[in-house]
PDB file of C-alpha atoms in Angstrom:
ATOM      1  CA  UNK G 210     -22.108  -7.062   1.991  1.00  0.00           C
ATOM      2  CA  UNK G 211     -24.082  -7.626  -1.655  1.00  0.00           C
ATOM      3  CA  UNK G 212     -23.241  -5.458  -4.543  1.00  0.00           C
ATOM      4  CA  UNK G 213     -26.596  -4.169  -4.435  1.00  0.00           C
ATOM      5  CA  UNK G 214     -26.685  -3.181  -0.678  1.00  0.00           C
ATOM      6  CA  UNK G 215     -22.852  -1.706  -1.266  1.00  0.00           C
ATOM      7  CA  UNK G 216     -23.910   0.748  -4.336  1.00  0.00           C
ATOM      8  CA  UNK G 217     -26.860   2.037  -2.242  1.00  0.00           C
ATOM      9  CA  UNK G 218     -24.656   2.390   0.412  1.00  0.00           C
ATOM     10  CA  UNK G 219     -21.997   4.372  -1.903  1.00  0.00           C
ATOM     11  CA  UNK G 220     -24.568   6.429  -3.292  1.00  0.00           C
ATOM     12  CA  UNK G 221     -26.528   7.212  -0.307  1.00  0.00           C
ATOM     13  CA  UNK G 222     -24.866  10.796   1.181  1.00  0.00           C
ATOM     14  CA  UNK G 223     -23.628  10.968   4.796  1.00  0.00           C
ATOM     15  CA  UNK G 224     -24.724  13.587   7.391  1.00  0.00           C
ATOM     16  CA  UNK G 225     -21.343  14.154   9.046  1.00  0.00           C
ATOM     17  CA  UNK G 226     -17.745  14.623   8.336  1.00  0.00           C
ATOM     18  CA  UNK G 227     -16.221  11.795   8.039  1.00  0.00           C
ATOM     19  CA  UNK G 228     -12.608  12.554   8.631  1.00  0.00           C
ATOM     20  CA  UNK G 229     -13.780  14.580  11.899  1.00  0.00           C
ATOM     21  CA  UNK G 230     -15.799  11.678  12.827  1.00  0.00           C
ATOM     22  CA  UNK G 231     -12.843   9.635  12.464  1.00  0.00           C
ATOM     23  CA  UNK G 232     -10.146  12.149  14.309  1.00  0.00           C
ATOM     24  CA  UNK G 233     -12.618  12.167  17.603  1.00  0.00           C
ATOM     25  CA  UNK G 234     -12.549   8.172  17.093  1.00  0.00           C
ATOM     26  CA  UNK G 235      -9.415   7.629  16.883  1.00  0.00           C
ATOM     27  CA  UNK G 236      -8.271   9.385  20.019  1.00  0.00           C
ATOM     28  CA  UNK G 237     -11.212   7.656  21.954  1.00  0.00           C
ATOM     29  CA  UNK G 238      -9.818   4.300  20.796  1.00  0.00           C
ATOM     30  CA  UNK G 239      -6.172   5.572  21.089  1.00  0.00           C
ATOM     31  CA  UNK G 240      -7.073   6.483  24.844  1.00  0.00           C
ATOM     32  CA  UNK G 241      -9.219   3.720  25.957  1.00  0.00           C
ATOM     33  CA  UNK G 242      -7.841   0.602  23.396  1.00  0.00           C
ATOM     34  CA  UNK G 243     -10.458  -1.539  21.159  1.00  0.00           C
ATOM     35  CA  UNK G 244     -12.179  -3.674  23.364  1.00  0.00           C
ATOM     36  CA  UNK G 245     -13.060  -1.256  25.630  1.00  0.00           C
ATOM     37  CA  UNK G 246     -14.746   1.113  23.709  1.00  0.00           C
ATOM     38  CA  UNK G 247     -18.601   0.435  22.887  1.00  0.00           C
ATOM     39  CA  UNK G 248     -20.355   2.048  20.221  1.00  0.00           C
ATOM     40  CA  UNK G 249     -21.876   3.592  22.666  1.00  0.00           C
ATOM     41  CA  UNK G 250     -19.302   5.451  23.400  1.00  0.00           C
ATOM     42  CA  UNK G 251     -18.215   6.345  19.925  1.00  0.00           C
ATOM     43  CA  UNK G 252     -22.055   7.341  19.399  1.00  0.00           C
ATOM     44  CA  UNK G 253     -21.409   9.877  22.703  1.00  0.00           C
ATOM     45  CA  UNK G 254     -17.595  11.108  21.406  1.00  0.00           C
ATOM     46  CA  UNK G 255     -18.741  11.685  18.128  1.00  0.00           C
ATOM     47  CA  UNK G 256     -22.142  12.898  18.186  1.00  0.00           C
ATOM     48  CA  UNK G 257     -23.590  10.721  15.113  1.00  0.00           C
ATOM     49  CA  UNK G 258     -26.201   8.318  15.536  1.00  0.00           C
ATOM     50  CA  UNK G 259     -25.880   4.816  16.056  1.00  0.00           C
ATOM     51  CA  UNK G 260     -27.873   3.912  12.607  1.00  0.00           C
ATOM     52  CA  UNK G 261     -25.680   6.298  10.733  1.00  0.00           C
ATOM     53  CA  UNK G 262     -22.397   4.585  12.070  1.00  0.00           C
ATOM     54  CA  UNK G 263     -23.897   1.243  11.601  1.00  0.00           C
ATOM     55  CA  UNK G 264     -24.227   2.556   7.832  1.00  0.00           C
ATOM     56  CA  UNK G 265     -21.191   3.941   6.946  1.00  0.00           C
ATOM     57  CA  UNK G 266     -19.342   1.669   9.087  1.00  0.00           C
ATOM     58  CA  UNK G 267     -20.750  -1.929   9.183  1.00  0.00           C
ATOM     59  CA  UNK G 268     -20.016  -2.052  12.628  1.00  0.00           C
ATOM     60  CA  UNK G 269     -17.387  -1.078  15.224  1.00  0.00           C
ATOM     61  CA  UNK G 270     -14.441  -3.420  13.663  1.00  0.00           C
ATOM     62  CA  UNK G 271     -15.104  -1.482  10.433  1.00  0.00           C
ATOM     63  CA  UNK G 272     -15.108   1.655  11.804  1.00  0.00           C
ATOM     64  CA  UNK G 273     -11.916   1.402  13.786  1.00  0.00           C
ATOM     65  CA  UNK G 274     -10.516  -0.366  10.332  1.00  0.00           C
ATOM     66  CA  UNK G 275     -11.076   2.853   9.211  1.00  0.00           C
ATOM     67  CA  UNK G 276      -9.730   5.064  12.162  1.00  0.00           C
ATOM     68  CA  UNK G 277      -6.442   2.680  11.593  1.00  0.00           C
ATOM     69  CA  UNK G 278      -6.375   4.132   8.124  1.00  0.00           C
ATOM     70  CA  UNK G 279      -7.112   7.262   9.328  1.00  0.00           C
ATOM     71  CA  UNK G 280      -4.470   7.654  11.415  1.00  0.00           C
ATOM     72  CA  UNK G 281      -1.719   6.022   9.446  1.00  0.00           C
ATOM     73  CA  UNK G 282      -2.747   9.521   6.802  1.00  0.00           C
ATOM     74  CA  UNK G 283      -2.291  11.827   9.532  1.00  0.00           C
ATOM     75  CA  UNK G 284      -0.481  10.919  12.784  1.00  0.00           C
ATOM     76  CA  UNK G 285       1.961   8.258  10.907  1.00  0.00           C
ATOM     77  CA  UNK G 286       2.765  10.510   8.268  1.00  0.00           C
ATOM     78  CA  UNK G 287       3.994  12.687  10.643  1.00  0.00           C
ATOM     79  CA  UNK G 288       6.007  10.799  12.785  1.00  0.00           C
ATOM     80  CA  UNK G 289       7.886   8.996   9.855  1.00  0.00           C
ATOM     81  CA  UNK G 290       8.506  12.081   7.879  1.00  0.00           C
ATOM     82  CA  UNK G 291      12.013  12.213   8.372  1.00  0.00           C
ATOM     83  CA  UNK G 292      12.248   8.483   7.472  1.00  0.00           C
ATOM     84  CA  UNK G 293      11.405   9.571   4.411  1.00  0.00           C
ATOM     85  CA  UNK G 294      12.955  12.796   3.555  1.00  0.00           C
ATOM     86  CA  UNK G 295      15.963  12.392   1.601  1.00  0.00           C
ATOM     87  CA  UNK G 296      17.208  15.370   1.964  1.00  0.00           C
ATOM     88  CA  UNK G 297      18.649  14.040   5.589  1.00  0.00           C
ATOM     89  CA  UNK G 298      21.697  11.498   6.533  1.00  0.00           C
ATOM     90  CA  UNK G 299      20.349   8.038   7.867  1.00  0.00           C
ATOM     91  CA  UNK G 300      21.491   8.877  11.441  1.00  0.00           C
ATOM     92  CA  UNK G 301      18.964  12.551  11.000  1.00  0.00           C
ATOM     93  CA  UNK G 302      16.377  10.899   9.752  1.00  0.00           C
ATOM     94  CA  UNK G 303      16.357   8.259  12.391  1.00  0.00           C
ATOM     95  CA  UNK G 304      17.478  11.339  14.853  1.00  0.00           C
ATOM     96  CA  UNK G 305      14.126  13.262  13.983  1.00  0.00           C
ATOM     97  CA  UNK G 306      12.006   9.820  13.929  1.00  0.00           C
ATOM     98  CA  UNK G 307      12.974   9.191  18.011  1.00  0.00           C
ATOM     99  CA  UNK G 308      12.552  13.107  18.656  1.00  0.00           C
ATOM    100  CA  UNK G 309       9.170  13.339  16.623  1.00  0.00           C
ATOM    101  CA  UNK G 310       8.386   9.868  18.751  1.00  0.00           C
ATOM    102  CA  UNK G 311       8.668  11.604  21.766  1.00  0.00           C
ATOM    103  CA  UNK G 312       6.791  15.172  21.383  1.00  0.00           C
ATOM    104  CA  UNK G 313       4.087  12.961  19.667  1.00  0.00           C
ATOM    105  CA  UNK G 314       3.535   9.916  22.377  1.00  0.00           C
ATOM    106  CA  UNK G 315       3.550  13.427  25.102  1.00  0.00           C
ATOM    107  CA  UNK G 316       1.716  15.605  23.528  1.00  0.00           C
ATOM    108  CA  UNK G 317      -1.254  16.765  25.530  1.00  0.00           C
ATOM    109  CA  UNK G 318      -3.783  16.931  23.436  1.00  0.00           C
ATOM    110  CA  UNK G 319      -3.419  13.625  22.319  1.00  0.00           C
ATOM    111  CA  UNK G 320      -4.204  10.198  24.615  1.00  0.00           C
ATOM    112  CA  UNK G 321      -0.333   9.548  25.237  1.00  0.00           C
ATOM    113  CA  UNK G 322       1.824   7.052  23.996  1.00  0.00           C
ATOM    114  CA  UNK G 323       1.775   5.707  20.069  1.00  0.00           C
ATOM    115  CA  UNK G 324      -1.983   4.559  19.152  1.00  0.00           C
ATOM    116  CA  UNK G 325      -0.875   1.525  17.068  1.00  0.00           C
ATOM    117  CA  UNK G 326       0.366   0.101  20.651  1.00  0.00           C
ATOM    118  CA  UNK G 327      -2.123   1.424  22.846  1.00  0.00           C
ATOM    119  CA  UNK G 328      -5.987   0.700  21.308  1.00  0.00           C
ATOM    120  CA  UNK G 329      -4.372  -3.213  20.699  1.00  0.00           C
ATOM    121  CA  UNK G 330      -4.285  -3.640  24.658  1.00  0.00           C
ATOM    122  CA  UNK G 331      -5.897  -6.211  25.761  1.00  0.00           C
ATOM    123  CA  UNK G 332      -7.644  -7.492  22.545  1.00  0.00           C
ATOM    124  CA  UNK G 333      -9.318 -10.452  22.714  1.00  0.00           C
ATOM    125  CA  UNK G 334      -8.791 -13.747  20.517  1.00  0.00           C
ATOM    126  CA  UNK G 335     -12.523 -13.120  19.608  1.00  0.00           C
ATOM    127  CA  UNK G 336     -10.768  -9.789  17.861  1.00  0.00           C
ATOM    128  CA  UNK G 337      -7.866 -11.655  16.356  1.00  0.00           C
ATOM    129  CA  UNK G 338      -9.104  -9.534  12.916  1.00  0.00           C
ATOM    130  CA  UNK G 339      -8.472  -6.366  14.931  1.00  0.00           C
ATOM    131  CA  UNK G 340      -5.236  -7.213  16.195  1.00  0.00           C
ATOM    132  CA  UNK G 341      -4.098  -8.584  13.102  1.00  0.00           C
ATOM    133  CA  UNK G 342      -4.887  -4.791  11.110  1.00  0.00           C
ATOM    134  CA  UNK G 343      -2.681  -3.340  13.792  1.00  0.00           C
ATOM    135  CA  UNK G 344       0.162  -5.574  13.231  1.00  0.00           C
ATOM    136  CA  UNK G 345       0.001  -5.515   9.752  1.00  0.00           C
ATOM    137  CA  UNK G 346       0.741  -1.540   9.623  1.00  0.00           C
ATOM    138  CA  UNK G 347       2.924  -2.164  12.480  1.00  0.00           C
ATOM    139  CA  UNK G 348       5.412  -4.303  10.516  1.00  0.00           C
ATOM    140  CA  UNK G 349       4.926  -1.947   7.464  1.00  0.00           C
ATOM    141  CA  UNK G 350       6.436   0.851   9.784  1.00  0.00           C
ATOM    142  CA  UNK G 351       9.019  -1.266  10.641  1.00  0.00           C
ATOM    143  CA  UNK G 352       9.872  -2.347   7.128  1.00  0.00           C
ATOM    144  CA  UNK G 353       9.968   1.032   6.314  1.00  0.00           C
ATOM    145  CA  UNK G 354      12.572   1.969   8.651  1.00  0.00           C
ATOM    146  CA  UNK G 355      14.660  -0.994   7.729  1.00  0.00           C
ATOM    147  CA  UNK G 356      14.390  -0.186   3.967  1.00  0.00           C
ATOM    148  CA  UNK G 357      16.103   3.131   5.059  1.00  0.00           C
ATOM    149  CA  UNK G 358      18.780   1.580   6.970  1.00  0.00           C
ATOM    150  CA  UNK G 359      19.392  -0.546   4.283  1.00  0.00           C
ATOM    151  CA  UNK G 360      19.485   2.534   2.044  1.00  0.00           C
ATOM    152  CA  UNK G 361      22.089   4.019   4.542  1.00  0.00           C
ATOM    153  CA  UNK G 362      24.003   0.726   4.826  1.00  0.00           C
ATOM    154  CA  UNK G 363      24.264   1.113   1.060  1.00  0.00           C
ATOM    155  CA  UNK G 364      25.809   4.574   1.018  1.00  0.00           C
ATOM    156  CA  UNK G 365      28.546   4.002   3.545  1.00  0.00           C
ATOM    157  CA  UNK G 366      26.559   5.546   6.299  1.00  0.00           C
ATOM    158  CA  UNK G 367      26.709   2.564   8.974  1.00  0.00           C
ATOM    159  CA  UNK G 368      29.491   0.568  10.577  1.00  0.00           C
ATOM    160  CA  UNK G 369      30.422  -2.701   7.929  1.00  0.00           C
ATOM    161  CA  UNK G 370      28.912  -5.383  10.285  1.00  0.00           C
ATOM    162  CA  UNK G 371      25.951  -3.808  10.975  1.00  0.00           C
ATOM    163  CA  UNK G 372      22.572  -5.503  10.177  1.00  0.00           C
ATOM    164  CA  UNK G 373      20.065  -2.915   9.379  1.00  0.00           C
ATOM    165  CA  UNK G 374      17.389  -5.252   9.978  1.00  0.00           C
ATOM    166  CA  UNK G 375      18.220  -5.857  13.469  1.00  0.00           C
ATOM    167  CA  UNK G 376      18.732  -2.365  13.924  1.00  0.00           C
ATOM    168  CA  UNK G 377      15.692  -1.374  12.829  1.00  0.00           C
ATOM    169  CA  UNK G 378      14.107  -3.931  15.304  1.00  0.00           C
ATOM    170  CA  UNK G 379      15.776  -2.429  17.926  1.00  0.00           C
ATOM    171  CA  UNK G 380      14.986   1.611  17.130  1.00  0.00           C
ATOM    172  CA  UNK G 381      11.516   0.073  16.986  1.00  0.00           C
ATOM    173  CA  UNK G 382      11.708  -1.322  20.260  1.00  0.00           C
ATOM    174  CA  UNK G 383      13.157   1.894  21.640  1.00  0.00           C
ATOM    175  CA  UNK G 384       9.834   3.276  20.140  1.00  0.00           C
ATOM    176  CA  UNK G 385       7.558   0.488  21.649  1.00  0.00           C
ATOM    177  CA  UNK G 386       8.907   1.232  25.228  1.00  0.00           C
ATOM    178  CA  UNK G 387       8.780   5.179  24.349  1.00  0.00           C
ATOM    179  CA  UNK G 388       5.433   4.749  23.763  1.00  0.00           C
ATOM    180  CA  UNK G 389       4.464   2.585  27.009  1.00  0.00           C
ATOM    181  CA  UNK G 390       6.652   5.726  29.224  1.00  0.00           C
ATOM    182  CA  UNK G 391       4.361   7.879  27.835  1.00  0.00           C
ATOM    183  CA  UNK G 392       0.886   5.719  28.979  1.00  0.00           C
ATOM    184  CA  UNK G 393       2.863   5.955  32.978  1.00  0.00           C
ATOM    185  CA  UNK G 394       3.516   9.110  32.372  1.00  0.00           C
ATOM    186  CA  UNK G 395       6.575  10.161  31.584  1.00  0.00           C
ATOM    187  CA  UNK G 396       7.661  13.765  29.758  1.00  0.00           C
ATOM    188  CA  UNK G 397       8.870  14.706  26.582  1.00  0.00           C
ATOM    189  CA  UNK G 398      12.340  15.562  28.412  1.00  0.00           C
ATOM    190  CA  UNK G 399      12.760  11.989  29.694  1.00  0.00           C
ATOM    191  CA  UNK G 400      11.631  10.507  26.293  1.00  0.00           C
ATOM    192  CA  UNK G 401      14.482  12.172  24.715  1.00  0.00           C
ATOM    193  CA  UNK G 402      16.685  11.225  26.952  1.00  0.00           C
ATOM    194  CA  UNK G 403      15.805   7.580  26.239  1.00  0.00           C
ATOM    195  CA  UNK G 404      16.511   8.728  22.431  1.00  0.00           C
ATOM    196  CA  UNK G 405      19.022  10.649  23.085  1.00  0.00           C
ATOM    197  CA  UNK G 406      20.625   6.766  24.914  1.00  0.00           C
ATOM    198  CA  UNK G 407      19.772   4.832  22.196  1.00  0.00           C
ATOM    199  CA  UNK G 408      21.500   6.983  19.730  1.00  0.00           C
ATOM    200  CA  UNK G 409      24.160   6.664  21.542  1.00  0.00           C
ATOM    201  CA  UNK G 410      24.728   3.545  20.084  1.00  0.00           C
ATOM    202  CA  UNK G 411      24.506   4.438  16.608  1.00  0.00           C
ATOM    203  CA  UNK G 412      26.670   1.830  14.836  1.00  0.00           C
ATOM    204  CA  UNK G 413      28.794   4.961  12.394  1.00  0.00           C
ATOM    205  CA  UNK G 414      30.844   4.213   9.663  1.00  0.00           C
ATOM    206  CA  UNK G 415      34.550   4.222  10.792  1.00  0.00           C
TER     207      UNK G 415
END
């Protein structure tokens, strides 16, 4: 984009909401995945008009960049909240991430299952960009977690031979397959029993 077309752009107001425009695409992506949704369809979902999208937007891989952003502020936020309260031990905070994980990724007014997993199905090498955006806050979340682990580690919170990073691969795993029970179908009750399993095997200090 030129710098001239991008300050018209900036300056030139928009006739919708953009964070509502936003929430109704993200849960169209989250339910149906990238490739499969035409902007067609996110014309239909959100009621704006195809030019207008096209304006704010670029095009559909800039508009779901921003839906990824989108939901990172709102539905991420939420999930990893306890992550980053410090207010709770390491085993809480990881307790209330698996427990958030599974009211979230079964909640039913939501597409099921964790949206960073679910709109990258089945995208194309043609959409490498896409995929790579998803990835990127994918590790992010997962460097997160392992930065708290580490943090517990630190504190005398985990057993001495633990490795927080692999741990932190594995509660993201946990979370991975949480989130692909949820797409078959499976209820909050049997998600936390999958969390309730894998904390099972919370490496404690002795």
């Amino acid at each position: 984009m030129t710098e001239t077309k991008a300050r018209r752009r900036a300056g030139r107001p928009r006739g919708f909401d953009t964070d509502a425009v936003l929430d109704k695409a993200v849960r169209l992506f989250w339910q149906r995945g990238y490739e499969a949704t035409s902007m067609a369809d996110l014309v239909a979902e959100t009621g704006v008009a195809a030019a207008s999208l096209y304006a704010a937007f670029d095009n559909k891989a800039g508009l779901f960049a921003a839906v990824i952003e989108r939901y990172a502020a709102t539905f991420s936020v939420h999930l990893y909240a306890p992550i980053n309260d410090p207010a709770l031990s390491t085993y809480e905070a990881v307790e209330g991430l698996l427990e958030r994980a599974a009211s979230s990724f079964s909640e039913p007014g939501t597409p099921a299952g964790c949206f960073m997993y679910s709109a990258a199905a089945a995208v194309s090498p043609a959409s490498a960009a896409i995929e790579c955006l998803l990835r990127d806050k994918r590790i992010a979340a997962e460097a997160l977690l392992i930065e708290r682990l580490q943090r517990g580690a630190a504190q005398g919170e985990l057993a001495a031979n633990t490795d927080p990073a692999v741990l932190g691969k594995f509660i993201n795993t946990v979370m991975e397959g949480m989130s692909v029970q949820a797409r078959d179908g499976a209820t909050i009750n049997e998600l936390l029993s999958i969390a309730t399993m894998a904390l099972d095997r919370w490496p404690a200090a002795i």
